[in-house]
PDB file of C-alpha atoms and ligand atoms in Angstrom:
ATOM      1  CA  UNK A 456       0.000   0.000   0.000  1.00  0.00           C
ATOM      2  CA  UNK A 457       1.223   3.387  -0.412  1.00  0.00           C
ATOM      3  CA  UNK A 458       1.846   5.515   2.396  1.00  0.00           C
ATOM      4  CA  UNK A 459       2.269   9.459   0.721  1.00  0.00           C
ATOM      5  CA  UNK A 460       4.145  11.642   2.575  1.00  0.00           C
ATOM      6  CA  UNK A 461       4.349  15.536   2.447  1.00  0.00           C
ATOM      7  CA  UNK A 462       7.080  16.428   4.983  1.00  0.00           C
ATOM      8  CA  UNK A 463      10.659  15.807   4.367  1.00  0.00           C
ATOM      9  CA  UNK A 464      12.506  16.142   7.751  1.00  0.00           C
ATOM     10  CA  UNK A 465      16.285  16.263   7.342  1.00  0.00           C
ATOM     11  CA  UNK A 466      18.317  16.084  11.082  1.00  0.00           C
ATOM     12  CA  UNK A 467      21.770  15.163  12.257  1.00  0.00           C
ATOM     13  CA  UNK A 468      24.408  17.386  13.269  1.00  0.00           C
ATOM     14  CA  UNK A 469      25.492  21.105  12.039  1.00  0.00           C
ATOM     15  CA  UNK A 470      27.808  20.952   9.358  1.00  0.00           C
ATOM     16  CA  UNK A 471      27.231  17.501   7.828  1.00  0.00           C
ATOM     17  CA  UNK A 472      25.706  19.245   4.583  1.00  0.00           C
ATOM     18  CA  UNK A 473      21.632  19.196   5.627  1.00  0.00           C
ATOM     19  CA  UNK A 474      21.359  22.492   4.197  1.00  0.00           C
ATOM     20  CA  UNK A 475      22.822  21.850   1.399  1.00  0.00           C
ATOM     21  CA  UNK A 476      20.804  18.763   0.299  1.00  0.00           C
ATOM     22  CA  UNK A 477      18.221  20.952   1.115  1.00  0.00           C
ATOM     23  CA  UNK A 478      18.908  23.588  -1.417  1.00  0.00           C
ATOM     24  CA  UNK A 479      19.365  20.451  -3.783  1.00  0.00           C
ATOM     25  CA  UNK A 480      15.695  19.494  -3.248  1.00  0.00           C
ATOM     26  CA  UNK A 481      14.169  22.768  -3.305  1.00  0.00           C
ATOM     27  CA  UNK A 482      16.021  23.922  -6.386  1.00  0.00           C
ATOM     28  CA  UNK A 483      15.277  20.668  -8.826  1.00  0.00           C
ATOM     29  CA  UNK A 484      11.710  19.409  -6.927  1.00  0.00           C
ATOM     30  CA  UNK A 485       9.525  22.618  -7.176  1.00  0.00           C
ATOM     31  CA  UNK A 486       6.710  20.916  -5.136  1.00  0.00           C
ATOM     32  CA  UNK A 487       9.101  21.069  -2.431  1.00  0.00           C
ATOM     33  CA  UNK A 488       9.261  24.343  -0.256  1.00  0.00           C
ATOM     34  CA  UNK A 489      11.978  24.962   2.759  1.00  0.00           C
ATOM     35  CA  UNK A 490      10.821  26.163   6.035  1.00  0.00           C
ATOM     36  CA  UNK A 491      12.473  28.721   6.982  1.00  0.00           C
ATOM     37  CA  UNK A 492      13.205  28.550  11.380  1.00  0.00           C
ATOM     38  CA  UNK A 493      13.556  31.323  13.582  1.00  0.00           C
ATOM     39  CA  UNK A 494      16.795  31.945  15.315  1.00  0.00           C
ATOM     40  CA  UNK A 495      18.498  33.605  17.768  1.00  0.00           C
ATOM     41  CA  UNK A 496      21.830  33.162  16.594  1.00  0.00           C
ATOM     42  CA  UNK A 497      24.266  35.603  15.422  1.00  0.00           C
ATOM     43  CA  UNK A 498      23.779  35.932  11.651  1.00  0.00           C
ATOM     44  CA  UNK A 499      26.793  34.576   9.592  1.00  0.00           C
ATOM     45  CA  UNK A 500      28.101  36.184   6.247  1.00  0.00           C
ATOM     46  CA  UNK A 501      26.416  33.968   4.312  1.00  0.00           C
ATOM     47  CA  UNK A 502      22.731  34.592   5.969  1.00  0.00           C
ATOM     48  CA  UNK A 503      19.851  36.024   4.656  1.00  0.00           C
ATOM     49  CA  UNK A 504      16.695  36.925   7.020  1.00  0.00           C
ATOM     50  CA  UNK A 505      13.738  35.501   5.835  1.00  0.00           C
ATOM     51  CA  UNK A 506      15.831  32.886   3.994  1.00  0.00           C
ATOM     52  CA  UNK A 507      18.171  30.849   5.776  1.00  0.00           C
ATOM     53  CA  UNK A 508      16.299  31.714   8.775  1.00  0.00           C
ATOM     54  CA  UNK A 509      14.415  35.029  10.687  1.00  0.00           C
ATOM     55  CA  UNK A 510      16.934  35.995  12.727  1.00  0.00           C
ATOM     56  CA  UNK A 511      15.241  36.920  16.113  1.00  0.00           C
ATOM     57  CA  UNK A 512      16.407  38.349  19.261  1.00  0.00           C
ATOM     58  CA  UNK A 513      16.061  36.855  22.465  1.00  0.00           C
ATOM     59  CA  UNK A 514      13.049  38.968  23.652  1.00  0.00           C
ATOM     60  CA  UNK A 515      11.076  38.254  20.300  1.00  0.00           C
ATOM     61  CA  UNK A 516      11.997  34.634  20.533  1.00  0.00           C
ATOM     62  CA  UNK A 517      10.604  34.339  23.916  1.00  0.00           C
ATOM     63  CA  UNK A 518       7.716  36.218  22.963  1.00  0.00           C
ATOM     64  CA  UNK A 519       6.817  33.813  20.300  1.00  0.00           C
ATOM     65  CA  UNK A 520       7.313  31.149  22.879  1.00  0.00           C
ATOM     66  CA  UNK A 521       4.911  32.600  25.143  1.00  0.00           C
ATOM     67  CA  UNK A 522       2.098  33.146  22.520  1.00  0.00           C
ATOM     68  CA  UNK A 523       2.406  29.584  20.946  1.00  0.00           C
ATOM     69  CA  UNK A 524       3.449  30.204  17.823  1.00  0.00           C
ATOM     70  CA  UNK A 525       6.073  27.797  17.701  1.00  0.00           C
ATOM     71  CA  UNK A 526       5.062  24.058  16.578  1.00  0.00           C
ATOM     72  CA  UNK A 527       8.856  23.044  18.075  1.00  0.00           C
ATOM     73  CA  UNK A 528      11.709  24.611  19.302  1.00  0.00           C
ATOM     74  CA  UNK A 529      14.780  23.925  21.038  1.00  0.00           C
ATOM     75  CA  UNK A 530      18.050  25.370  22.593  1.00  0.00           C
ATOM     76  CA  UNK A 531      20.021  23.538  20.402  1.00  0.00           C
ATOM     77  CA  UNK A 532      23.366  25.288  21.674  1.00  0.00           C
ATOM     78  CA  UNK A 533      23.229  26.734  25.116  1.00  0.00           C
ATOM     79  CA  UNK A 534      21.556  29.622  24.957  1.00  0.00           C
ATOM     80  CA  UNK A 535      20.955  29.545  21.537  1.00  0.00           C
ATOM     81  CA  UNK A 536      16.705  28.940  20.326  1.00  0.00           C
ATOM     82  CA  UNK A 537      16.259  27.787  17.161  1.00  0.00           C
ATOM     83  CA  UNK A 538      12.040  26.863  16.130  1.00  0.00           C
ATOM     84  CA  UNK A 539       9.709  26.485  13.747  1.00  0.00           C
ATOM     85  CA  UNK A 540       6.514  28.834  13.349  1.00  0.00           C
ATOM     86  CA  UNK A 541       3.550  27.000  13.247  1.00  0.00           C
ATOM     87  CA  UNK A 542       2.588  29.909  10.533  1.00  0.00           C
ATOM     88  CA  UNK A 543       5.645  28.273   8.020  1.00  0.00           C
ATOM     89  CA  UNK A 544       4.487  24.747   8.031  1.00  0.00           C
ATOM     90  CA  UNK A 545       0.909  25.993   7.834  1.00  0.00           C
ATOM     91  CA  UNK A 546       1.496  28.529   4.804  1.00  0.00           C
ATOM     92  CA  UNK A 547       2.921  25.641   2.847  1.00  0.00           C
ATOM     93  CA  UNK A 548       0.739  22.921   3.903  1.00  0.00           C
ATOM     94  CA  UNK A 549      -2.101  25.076   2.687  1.00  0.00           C
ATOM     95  CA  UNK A 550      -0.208  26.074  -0.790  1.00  0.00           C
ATOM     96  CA  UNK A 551      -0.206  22.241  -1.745  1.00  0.00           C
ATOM     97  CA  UNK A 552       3.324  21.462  -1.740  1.00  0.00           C
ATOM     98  CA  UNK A 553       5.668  19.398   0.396  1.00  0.00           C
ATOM     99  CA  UNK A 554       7.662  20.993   3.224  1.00  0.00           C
ATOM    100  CA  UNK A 555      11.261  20.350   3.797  1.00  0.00           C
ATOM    101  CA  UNK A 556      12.431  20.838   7.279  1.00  0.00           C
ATOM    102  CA  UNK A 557      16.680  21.087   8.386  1.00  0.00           C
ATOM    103  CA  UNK A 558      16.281  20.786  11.708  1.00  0.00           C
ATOM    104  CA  UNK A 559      18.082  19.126  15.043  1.00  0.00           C
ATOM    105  CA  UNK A 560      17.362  15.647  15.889  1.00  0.00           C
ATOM    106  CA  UNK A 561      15.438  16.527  18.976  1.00  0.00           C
ATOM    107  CA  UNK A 562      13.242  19.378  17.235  1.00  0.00           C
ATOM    108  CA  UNK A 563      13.137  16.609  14.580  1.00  0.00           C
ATOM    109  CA  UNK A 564      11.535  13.369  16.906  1.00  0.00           C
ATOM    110  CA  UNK A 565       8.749  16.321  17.750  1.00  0.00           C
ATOM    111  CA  UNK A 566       7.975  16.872  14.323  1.00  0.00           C
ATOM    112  CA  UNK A 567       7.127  13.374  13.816  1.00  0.00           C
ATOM    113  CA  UNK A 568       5.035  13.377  16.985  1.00  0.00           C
ATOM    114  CA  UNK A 569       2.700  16.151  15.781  1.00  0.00           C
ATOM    115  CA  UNK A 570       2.623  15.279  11.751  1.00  0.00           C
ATOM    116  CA  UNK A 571       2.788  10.806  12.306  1.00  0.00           C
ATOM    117  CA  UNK A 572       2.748   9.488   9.181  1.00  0.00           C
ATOM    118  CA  UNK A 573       2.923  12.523   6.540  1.00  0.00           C
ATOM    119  CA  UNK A 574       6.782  12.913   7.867  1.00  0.00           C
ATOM    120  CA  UNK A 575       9.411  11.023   6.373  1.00  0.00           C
ATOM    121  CA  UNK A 576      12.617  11.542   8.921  1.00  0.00           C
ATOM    122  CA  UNK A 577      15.778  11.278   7.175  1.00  0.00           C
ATOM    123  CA  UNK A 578      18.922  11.203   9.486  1.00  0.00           C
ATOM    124  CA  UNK A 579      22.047  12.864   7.730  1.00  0.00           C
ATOM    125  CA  UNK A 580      25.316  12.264   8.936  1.00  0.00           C
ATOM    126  CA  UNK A 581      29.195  12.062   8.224  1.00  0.00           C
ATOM    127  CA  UNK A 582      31.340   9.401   7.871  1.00  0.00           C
ATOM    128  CA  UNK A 583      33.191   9.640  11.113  1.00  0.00           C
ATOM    129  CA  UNK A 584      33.529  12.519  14.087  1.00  0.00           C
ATOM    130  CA  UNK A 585      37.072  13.408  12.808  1.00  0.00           C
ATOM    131  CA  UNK A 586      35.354  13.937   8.966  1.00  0.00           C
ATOM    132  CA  UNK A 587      32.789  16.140  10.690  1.00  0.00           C
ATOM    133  CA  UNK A 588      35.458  18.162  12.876  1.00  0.00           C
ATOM    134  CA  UNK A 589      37.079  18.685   9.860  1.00  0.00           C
ATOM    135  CA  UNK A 590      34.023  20.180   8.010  1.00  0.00           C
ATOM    136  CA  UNK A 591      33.158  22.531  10.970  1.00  0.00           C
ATOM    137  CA  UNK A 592      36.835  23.516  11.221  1.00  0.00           C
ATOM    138  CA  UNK A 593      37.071  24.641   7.552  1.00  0.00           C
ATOM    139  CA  UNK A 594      33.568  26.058   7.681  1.00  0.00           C
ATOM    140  CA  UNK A 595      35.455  28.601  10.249  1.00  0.00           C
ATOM    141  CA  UNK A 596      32.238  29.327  12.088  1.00  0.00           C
ATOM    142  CA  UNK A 597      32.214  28.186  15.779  1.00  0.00           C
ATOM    143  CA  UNK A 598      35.104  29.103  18.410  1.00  0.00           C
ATOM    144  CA  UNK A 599      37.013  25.935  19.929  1.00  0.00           C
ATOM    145  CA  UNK A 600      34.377  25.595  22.802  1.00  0.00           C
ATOM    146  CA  UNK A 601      31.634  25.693  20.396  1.00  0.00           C
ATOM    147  CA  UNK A 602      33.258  23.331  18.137  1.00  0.00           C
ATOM    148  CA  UNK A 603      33.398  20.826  21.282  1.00  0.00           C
ATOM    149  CA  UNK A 604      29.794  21.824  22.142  1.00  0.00           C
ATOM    150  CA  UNK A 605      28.497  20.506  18.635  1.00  0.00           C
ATOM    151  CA  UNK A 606      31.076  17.148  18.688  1.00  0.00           C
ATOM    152  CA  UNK A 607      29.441  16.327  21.624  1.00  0.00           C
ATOM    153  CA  UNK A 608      26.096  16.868  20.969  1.00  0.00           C
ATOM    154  CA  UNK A 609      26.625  15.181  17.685  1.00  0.00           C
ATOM    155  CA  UNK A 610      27.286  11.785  19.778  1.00  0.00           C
ATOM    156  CA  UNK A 611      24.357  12.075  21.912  1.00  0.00           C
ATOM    157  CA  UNK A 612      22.295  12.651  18.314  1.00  0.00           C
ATOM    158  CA  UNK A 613      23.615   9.223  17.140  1.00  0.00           C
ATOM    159  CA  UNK A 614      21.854   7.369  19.608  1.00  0.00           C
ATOM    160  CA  UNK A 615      18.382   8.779  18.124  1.00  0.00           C
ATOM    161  CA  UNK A 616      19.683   7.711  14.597  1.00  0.00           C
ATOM    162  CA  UNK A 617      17.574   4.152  14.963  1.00  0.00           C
ATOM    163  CA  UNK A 618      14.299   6.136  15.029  1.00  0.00           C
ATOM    164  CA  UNK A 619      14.666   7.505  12.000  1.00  0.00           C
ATOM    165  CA  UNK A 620      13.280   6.232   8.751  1.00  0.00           C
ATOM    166  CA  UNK A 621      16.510   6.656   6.622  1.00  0.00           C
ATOM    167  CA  UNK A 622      20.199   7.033   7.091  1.00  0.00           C
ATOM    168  CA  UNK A 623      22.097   9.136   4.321  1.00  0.00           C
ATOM    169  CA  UNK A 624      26.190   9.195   4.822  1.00  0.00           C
ATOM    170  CA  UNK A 625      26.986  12.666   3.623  1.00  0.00           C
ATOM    171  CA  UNK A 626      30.693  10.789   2.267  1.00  0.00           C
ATOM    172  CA  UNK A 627      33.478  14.006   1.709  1.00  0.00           C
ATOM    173  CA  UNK A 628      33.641  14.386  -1.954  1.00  0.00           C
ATOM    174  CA  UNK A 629      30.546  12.118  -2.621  1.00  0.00           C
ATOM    175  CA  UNK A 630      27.510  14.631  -2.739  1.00  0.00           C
ATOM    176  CA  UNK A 631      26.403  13.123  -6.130  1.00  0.00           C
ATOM    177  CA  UNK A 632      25.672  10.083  -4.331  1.00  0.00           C
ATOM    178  CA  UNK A 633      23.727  11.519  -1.072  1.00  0.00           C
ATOM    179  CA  UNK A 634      21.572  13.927  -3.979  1.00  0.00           C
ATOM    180  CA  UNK A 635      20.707  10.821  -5.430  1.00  0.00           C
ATOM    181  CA  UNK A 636      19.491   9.123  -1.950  1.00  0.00           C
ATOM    182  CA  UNK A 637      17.162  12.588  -1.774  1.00  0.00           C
ATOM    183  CA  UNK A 638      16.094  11.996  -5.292  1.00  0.00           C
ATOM    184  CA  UNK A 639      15.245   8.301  -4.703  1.00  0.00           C
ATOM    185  CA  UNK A 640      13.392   9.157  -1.356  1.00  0.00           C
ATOM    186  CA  UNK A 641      11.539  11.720  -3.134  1.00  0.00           C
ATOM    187  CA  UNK A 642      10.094   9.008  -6.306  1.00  0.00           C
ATOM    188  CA  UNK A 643       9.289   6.742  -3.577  1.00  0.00           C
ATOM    189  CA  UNK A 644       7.788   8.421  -0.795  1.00  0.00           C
ATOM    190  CA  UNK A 645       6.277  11.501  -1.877  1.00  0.00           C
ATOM    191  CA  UNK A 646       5.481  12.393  -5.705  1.00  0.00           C
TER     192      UNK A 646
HETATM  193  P1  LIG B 649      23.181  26.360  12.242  1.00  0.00           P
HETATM  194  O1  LIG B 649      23.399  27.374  13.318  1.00  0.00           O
HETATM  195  O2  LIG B 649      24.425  25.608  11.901  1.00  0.00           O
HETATM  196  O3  LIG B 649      22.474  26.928  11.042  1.00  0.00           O
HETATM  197  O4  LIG B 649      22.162  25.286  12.820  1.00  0.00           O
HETATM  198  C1  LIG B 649      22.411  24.638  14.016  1.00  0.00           C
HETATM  199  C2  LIG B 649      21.465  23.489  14.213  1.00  0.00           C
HETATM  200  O5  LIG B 649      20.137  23.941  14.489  1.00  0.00           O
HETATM  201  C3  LIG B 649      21.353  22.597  12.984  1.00  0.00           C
HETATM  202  O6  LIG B 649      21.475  21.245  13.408  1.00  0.00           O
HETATM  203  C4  LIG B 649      19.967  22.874  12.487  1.00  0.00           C
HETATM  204  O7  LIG B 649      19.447  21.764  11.799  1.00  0.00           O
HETATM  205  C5  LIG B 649      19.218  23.150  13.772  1.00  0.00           C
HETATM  206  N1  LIG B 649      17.953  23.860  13.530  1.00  0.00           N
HETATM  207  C6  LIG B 649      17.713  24.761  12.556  1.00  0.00           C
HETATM  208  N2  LIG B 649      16.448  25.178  12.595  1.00  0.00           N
HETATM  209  C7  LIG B 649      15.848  24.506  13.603  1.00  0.00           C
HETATM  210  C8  LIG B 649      14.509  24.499  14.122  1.00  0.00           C
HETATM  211  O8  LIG B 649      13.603  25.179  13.670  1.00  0.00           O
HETATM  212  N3  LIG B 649      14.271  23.690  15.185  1.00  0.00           N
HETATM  213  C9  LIG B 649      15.231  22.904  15.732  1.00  0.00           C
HETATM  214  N4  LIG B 649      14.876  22.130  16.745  1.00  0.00           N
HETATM  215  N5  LIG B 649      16.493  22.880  15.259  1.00  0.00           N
HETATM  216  C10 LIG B 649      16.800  23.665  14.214  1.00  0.00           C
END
């Protein structure tokens, strides 16, 4: 029997290439639209409000706590909120097209728990924990501590990896191959 879905949920830890595989989807599946979290992080060069993510400050996240407009969030760092609106899924639930969600493993499992069987949870990870230091060291964004913040965190997210529906290996040098997992996901689960 078929089983449809309409939300594509890729976790695992920062820098293992989730955004990336998101762009991939977005840009060649047009059904497919990204939702854009809030954050309260510190914007990087490479940000764009409104696209990567809104950049909030703490006060406005909270506030959005406090109302209920978020559908998840977490600290994913300490004190750092990321979350998704309930308003973003909504918007593109209610355009018709499939949402695509990069997102921590925690904020992730409570995705799932609210949307059941319209998610499919894809877990995205590196080969090893050196490969992923490696990424995060060239990627030149975190201080020491918070490179040792994410390692560790990273660990902890492994353990979660057996709920997941899928496993994709983001291999260095082999993004061909994990585009073509996200392809093959895509013809079998949701178009
Ligand atoms: P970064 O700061 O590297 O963009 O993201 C840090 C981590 O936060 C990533 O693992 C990312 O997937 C996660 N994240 C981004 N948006 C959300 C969200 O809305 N909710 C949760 N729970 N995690 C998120």
């Amino acid at each position: 029997m078929s089983n449809r879905k309409n939300i594509m949920v890729l976790a695992g830890p920062s820098g293992v290439g989730k955004s990336t595989l998101a762009k991939f989807l977005v840009d060649n599946y047009k059904q497919f639209l990204f939702s854009v979290s809030s954050t309260t992080r510190k914007m990087r060069d490479n940000d764009v409000d409104g696209v990567n993510y809104y950049f909030l400050s703490g006060k406005e996240f909270k506030k959005n706590i406090d109302i209920g407009n978020f559908i998840e969030y977490e600290e994913v760092y300490p004190g750092v909120f990321y979350g998704t609106l309930k308003s973003e899924i909504n918007k593109i639930i209610k355009s018709g097209k499939y949402t695509v969600l990069d997102i921590d493993v925690l904020g992730a499992l409570n995705i799932k728990k609210i949307y059941g069987d319209s998610v499919y949870m894809v877990f995205v990870k590196a080969e090893s924990v050196d490969s992923l230091k490696d990424r995060l060291k060239k990627r030149n964004s975190e201080t020491k501590d918070q490179l040792e913040t994410r390692i560790d965190r990273f660990k902890k997210e492994l353990e979660l990896e057996k709920l997941f529906d899928e496993t994709i290996i983001n291999e260095t040098g082999k993004l061909d191959y994990s585009k073509e997992q996200i392809s093959n996901i895509v013809n079998s689960h949701f178009i």
